[in-house]
PDB file of C-alpha atoms in Angstrom:
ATOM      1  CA  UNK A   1       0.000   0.000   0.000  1.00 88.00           C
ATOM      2  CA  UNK A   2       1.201   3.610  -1.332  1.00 94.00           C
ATOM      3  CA  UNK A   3       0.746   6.589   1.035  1.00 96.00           C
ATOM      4  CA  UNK A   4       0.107   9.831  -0.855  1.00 95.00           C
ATOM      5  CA  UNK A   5      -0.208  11.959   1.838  1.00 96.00           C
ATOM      6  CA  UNK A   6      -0.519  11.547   5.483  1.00 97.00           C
ATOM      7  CA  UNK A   7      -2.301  14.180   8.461  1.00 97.00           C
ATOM      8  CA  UNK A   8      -2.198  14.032  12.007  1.00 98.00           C
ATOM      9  CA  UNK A   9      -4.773  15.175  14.479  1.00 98.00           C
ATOM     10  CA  UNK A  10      -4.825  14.890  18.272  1.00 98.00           C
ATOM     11  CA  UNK A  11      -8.194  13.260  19.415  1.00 97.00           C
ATOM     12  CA  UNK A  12      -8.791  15.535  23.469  1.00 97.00           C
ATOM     13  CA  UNK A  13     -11.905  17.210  23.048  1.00 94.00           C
ATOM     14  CA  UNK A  14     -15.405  16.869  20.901  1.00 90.00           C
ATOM     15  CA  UNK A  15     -14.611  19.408  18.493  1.00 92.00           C
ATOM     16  CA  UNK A  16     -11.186  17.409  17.762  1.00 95.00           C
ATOM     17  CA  UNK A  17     -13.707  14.332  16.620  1.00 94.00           C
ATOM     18  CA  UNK A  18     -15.001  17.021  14.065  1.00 93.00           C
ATOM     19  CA  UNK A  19     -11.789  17.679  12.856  1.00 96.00           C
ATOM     20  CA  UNK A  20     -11.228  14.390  11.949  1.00 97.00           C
ATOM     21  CA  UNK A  21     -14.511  13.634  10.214  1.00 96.00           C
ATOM     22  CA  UNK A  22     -13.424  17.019   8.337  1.00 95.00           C
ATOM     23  CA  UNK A  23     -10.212  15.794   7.671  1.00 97.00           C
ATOM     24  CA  UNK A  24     -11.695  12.250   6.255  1.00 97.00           C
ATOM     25  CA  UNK A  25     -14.608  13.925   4.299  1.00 97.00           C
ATOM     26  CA  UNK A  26     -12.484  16.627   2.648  1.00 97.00           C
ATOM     27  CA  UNK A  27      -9.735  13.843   1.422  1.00 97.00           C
ATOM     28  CA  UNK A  28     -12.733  10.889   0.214  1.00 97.00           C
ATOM     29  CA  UNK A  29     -14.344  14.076  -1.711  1.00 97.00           C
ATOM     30  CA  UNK A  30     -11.228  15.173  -3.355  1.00 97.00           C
ATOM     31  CA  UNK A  31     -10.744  11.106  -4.646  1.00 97.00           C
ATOM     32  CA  UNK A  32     -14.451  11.009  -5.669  1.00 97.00           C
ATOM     33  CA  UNK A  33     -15.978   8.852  -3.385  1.00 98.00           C
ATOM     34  CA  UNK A  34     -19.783   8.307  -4.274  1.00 97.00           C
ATOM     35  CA  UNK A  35     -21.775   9.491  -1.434  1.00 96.00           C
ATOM     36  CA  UNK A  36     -22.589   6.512   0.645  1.00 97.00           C
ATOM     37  CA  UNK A  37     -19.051   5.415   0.639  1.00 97.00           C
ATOM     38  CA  UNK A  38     -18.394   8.886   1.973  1.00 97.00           C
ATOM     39  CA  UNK A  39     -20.817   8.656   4.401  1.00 97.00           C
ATOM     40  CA  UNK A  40     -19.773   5.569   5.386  1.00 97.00           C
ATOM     41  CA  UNK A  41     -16.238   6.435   5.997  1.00 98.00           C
ATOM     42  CA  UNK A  42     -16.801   9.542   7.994  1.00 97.00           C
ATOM     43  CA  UNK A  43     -19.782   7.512  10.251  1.00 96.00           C
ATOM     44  CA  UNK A  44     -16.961   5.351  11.390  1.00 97.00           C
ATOM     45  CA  UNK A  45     -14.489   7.818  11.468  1.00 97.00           C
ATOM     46  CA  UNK A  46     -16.978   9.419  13.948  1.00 95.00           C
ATOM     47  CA  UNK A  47     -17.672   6.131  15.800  1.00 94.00           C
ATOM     48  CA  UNK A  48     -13.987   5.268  16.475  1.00 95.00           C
ATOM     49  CA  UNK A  49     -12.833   8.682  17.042  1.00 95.00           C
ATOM     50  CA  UNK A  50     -15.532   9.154  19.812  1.00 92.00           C
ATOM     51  CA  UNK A  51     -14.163   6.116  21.158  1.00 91.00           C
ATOM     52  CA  UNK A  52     -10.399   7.490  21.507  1.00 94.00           C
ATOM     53  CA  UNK A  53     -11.755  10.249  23.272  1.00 93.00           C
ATOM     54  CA  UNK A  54     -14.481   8.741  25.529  1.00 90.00           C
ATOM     55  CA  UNK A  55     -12.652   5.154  26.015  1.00 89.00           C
ATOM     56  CA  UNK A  56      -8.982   6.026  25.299  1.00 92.00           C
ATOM     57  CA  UNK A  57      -8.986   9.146  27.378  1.00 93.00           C
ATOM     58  CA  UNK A  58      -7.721  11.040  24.120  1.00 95.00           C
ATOM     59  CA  UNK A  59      -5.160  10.082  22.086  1.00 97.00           C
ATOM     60  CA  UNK A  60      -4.408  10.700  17.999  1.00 97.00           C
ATOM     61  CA  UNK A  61      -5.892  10.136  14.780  1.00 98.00           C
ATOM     62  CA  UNK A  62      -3.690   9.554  11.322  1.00 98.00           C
ATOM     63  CA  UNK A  63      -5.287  10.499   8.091  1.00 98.00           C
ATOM     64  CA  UNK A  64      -3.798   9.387   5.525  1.00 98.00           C
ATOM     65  CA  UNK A  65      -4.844   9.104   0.938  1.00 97.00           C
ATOM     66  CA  UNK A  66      -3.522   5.519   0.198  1.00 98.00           C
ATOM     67  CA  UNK A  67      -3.320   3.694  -3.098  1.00 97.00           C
ATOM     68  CA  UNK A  68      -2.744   0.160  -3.801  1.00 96.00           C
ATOM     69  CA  UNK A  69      -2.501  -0.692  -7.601  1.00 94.00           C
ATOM     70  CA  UNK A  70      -5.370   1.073  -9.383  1.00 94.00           C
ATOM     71  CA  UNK A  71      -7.216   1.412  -6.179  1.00 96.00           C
ATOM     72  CA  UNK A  72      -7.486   4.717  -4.446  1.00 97.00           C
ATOM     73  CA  UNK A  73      -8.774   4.786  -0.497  1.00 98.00           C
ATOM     74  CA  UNK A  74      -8.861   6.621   3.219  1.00 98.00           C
ATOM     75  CA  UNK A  75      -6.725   4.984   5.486  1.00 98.00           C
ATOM     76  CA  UNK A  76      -7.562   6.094   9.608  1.00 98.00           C
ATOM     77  CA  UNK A  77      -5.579   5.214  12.265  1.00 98.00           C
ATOM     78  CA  UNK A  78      -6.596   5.996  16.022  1.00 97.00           C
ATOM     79  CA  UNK A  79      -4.456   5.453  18.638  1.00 97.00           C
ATOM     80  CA  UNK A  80      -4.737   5.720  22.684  1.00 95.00           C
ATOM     81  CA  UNK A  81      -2.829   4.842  25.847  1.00 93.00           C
ATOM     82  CA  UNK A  82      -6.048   4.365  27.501  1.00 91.00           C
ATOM     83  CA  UNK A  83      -6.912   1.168  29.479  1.00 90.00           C
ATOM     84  CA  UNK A  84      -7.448  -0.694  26.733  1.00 88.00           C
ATOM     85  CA  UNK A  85      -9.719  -3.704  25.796  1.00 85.00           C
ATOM     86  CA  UNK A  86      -9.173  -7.138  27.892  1.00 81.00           C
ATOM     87  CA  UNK A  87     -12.064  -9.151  25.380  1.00 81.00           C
ATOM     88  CA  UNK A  88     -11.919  -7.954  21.723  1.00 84.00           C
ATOM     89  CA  UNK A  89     -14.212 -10.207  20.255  1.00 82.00           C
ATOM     90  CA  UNK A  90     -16.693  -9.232  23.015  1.00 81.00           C
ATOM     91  CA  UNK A  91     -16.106  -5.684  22.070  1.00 82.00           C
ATOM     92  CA  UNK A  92     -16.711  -6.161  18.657  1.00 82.00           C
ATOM     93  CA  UNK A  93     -20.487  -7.782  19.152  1.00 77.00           C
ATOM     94  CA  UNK A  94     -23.187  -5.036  19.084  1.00 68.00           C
ATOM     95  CA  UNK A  95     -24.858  -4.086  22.284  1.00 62.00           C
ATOM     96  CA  UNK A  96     -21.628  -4.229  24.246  1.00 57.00           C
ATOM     97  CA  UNK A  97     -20.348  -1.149  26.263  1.00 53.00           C
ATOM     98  CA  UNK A  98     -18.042  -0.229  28.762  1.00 47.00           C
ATOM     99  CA  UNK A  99     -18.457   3.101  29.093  1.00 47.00           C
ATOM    100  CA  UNK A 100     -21.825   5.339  27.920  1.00 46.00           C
ATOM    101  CA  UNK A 101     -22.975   4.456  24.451  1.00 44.00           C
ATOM    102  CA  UNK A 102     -25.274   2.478  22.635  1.00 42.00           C
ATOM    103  CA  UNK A 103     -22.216  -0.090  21.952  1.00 51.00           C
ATOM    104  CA  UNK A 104     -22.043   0.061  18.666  1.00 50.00           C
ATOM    105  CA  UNK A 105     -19.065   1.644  18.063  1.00 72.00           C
ATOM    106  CA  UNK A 106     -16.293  -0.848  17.045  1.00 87.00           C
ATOM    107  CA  UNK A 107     -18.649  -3.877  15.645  1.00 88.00           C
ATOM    108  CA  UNK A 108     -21.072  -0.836  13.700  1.00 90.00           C
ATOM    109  CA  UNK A 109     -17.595   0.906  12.984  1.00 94.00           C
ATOM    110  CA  UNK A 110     -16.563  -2.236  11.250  1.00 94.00           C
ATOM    111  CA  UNK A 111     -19.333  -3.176   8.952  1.00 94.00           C
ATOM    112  CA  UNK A 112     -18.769   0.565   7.424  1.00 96.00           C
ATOM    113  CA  UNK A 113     -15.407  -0.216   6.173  1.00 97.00           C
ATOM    114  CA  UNK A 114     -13.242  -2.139   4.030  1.00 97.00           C
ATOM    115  CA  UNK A 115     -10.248  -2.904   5.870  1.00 97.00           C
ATOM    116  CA  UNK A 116     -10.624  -2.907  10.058  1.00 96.00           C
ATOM    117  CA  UNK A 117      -8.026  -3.915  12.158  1.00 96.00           C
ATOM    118  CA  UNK A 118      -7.779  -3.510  15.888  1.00 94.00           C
ATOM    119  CA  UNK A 119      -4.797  -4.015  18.480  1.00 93.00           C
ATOM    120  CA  UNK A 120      -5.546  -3.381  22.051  1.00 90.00           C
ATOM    121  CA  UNK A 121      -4.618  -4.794  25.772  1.00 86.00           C
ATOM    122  CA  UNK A 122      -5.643  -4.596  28.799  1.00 87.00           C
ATOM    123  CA  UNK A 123      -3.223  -1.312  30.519  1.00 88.00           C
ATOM    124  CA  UNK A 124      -1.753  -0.859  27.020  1.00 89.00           C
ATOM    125  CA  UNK A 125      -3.869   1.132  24.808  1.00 92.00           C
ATOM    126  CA  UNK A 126      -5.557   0.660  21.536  1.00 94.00           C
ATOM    127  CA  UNK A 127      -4.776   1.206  18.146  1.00 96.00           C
ATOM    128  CA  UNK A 128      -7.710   0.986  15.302  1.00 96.00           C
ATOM    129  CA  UNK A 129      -6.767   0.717  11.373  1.00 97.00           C
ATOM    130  CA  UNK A 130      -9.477   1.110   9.006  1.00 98.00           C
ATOM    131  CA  UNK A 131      -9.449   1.707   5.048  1.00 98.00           C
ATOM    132  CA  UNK A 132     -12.263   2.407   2.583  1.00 98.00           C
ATOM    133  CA  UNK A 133     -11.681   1.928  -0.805  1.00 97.00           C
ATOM    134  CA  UNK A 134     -13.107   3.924  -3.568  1.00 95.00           C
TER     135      UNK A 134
ATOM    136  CA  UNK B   1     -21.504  29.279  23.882  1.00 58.00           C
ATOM    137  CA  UNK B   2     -22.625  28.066  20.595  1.00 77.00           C
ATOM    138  CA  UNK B   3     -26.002  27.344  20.093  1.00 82.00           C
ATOM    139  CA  UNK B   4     -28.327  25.614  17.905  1.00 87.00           C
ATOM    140  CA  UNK B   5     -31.631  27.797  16.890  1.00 91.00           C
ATOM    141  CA  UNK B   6     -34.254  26.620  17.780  1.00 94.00           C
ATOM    142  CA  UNK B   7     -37.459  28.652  16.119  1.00 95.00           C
ATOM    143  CA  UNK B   8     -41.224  28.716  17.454  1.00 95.00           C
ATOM    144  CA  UNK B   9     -43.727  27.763  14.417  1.00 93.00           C
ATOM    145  CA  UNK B  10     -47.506  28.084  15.281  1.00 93.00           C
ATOM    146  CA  UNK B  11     -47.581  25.377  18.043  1.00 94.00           C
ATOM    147  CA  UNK B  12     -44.371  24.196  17.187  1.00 96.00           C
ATOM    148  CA  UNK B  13     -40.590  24.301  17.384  1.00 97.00           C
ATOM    149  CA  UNK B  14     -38.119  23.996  14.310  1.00 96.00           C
ATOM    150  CA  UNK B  15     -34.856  23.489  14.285  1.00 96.00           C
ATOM    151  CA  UNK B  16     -32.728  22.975  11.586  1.00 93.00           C
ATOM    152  CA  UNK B  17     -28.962  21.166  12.213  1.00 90.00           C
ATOM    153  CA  UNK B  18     -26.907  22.934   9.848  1.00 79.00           C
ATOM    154  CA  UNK B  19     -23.823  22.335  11.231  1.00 76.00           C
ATOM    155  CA  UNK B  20     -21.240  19.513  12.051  1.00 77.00           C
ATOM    156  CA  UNK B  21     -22.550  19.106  15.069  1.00 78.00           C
ATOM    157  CA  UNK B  22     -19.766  18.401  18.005  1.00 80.00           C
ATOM    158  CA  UNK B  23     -21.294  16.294  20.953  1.00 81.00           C
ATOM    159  CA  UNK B  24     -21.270  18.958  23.711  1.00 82.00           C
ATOM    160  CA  UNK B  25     -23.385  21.156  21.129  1.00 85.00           C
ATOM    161  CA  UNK B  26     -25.783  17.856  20.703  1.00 86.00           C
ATOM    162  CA  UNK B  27     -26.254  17.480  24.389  1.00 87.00           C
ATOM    163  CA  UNK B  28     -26.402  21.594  24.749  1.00 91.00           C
ATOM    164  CA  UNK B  29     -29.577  21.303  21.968  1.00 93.00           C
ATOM    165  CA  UNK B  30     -31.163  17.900  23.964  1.00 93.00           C
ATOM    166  CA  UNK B  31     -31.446  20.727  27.115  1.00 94.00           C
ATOM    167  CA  UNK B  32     -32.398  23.855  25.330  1.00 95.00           C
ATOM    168  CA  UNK B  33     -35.353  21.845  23.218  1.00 96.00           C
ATOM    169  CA  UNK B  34     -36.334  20.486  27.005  1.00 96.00           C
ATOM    170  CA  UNK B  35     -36.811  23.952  28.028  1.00 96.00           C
ATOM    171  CA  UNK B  36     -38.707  25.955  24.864  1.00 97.00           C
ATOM    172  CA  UNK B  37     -41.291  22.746  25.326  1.00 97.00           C
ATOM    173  CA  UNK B  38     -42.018  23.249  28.581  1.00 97.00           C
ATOM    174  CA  UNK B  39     -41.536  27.524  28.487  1.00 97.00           C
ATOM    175  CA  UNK B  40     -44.117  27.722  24.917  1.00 97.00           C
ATOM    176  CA  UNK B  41     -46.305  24.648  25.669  1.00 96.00           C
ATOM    177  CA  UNK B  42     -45.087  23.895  22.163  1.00 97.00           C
ATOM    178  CA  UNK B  43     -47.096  20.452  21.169  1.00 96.00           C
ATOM    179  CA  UNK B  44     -44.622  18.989  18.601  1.00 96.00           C
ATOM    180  CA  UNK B  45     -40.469  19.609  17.367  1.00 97.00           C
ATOM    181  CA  UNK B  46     -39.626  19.381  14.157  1.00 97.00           C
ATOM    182  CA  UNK B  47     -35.832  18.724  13.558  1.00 96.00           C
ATOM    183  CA  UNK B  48     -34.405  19.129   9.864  1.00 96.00           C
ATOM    184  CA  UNK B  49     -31.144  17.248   9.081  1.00 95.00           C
ATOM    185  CA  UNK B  50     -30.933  18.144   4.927  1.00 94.00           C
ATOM    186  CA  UNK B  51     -27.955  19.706   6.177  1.00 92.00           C
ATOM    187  CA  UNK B  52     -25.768  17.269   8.420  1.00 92.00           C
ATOM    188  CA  UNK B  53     -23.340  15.363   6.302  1.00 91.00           C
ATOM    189  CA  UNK B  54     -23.431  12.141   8.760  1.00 93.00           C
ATOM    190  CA  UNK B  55     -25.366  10.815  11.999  1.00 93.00           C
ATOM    191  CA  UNK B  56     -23.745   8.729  14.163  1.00 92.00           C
ATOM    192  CA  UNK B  57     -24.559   6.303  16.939  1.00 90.00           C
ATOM    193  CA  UNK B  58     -24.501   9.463  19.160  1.00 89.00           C
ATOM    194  CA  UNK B  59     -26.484  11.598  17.113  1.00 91.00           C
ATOM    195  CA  UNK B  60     -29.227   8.827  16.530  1.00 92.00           C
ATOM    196  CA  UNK B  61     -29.407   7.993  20.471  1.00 90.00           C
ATOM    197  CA  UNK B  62     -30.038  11.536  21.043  1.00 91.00           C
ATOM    198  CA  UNK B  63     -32.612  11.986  18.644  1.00 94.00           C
ATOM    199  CA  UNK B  64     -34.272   9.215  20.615  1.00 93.00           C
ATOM    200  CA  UNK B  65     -33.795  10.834  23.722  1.00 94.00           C
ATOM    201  CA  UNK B  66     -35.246  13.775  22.433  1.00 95.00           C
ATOM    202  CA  UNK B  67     -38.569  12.542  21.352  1.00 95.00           C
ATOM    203  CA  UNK B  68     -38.737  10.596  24.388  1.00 95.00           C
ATOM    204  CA  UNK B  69     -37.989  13.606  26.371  1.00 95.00           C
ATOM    205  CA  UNK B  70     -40.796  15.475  24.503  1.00 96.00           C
ATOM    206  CA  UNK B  71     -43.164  12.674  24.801  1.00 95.00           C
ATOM    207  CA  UNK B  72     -43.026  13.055  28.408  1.00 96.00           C
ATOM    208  CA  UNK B  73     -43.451  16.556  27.959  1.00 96.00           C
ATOM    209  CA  UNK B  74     -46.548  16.435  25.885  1.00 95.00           C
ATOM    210  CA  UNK B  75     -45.242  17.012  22.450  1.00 96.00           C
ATOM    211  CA  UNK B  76     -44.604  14.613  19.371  1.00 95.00           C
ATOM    212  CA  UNK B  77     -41.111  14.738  17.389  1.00 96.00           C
ATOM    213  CA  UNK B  78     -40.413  14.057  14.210  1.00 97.00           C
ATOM    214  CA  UNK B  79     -36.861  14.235  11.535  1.00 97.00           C
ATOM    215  CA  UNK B  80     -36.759  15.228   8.434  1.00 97.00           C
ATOM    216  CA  UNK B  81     -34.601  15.851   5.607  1.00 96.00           C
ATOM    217  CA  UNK B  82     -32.512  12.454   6.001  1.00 96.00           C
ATOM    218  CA  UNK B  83     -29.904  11.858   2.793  1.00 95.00           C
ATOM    219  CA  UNK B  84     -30.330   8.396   1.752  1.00 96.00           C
ATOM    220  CA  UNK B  85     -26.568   8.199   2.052  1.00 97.00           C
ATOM    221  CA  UNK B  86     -26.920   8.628   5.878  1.00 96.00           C
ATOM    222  CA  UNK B  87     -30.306   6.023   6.078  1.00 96.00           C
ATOM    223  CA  UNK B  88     -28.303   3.436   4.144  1.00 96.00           C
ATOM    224  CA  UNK B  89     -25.059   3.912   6.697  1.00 96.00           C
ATOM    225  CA  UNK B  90     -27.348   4.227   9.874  1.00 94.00           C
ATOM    226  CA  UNK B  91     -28.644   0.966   9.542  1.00 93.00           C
ATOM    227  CA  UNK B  92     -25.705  -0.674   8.254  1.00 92.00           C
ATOM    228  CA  UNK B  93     -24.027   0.924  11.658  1.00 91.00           C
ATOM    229  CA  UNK B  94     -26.860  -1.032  13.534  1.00 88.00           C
ATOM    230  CA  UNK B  95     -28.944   2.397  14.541  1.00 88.00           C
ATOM    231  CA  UNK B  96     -32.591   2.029  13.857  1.00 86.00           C
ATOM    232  CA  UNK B  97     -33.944   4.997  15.182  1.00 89.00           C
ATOM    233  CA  UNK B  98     -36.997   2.990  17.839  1.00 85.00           C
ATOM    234  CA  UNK B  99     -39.356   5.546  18.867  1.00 87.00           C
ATOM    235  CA  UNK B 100     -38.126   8.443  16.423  1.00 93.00           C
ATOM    236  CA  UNK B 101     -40.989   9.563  13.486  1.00 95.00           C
ATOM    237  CA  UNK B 102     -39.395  10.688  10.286  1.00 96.00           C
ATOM    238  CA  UNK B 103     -40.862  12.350   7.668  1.00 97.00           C
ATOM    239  CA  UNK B 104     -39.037  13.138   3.707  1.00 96.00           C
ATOM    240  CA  UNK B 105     -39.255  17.003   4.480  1.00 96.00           C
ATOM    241  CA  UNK B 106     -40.220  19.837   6.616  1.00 95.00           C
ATOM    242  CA  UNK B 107     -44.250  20.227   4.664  1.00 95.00           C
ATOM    243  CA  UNK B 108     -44.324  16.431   4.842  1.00 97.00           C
ATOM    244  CA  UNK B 109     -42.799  16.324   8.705  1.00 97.00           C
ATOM    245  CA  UNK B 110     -45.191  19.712   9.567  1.00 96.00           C
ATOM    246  CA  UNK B 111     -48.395  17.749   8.252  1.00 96.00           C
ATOM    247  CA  UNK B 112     -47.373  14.652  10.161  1.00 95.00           C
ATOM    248  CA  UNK B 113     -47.293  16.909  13.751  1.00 95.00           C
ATOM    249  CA  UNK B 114     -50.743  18.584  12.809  1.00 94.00           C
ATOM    250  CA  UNK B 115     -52.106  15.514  12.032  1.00 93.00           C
ATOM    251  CA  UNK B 116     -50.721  13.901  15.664  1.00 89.00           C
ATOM    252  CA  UNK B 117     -52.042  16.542  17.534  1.00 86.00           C
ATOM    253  CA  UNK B 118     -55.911  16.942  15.918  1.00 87.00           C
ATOM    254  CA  UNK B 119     -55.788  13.070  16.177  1.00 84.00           C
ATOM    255  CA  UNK B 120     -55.080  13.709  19.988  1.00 78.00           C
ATOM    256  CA  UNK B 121     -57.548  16.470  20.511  1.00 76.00           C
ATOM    257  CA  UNK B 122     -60.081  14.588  18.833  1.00 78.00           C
ATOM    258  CA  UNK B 123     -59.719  11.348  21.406  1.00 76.00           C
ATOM    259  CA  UNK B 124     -59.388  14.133  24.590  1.00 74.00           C
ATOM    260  CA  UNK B 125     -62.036  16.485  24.036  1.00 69.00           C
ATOM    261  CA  UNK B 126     -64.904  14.300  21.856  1.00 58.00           C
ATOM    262  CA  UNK B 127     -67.941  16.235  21.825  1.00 55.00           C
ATOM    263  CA  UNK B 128     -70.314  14.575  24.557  1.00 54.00           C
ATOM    264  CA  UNK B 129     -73.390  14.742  22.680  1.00 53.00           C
TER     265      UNK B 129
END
């Protein structure tokens, strides 16, 4: 995979999630994303940014233009030293929570991508890949 | 602090989300609707989203909270104006919106609160004769 161009953004307060829905809306819009795939891409951006703050305790977001072959896609990575997550696949199922929330962020998060990848421990943090292809 | 405007229609309340909304200004709107309800005697809200690019798990749980919270109050919400980019993603995302009316547009969402309330009228205060 080819990185074209790469922004960082600190996730610490609710207007920082905007910024990175910004961030991922502008750059999916400039590659001609059809609208749903737009939408669908900044909805998770949302989702897993939210979670960084709320969950993580803050931490950053990467946005970054990728390309791999002919494709062209939004790459987001969030990242957090916050207490982590002891049962991923329990995370993942819809209706689970930890914190305030309906649940749905990392299984709903998922489903709205192409590409989802998550590391996390308990005590050590979490770190969230996700791509959507055009 | 920002605000969203919230505008008094006949027996109503509009408010059009025009903006990427942050959460704090979500919650700030959940409060301020709570208020012009109870402070007008307002007996429905009508909340136009044409203009938010997304609506997320947050968003959507408020909107539920919101018509509950009016419920209790006396007064019916409905949503209007949702892309069908943002319908196709909310339920793909899991949200389904229980307990929130939608309607295509504001005349569409403005007929569907008119219509609630006569209904309601018409059960309470049935002529006796």
């Amino acid at each position: 995979m080819e990185v074209r161009r790469i922004e960082a953004l600190p996730i610490r307060s609710s207007d920082d999630v905007v910024r990175v829905r910004r961030q991922a809306h502008n750059w999916a819009s400039e590659l001609g994303f059809s609208p749903v795939d737009l939408t669908k891409l900044v909805t998770a951006a949302s989702e897993i940014a939210r979670n960084t703050l709320e969950h993580g305790g803050g931490g950053s977001a990467r946005v970054e233009e990728v390309r791999r072959g002919v494709r062209v896609g939004v790459r987001l990575t969030f990242e957090d030293q916050g207490p982590g997550i002891a049962d991923i696949a329990q995370a993942m199922r819809d209706g689970f929570s930890t914190r305030r929330g309906m649940g749905l962020g990392l299984g709903g998060a998922k489903r709205l991508v192409d590409e989802f990848e998550i590391a996390s421990q308990a005590g050590a943090g979490t770190k969230i890949t996700m791509t959507r292809w055009k | 602090m920002e605000q969203t405007p919230i505008l008094k229609v006949g027996p109503f309340l509009l408010v059009t989300i025009q903006v990427d909304m942050h959460d704090r200004l979500v919650q700030r709107l959940q409060t301020d609707l709570a208020e012009r309800i109870t402070a007008t005697g307002a007996r429905g809200v009508l909340i136009d989203i044409s203009g938010l690019d997304i609506v997320d798990s947050f968003i959507g749980r408020m909107f539920g909270d919101i018509a509950a919270q009016a419920r209790i109050l006396d007064a019916e919400t409905v949503v209007v104006g949702m892309r069908p980019a943002v319908a196709i993603t909310l339920v793909e995302l899991g949200v389904r919106l229980q307990g929130v009316r939608t309607a295509l547009n504001v005349e569409k969402g403005m007929d569907l609160l008119q219509a609630a309330v006569a209904g309601e009228e018409e059960r309470v205060g049935g002529s006796p004769d």
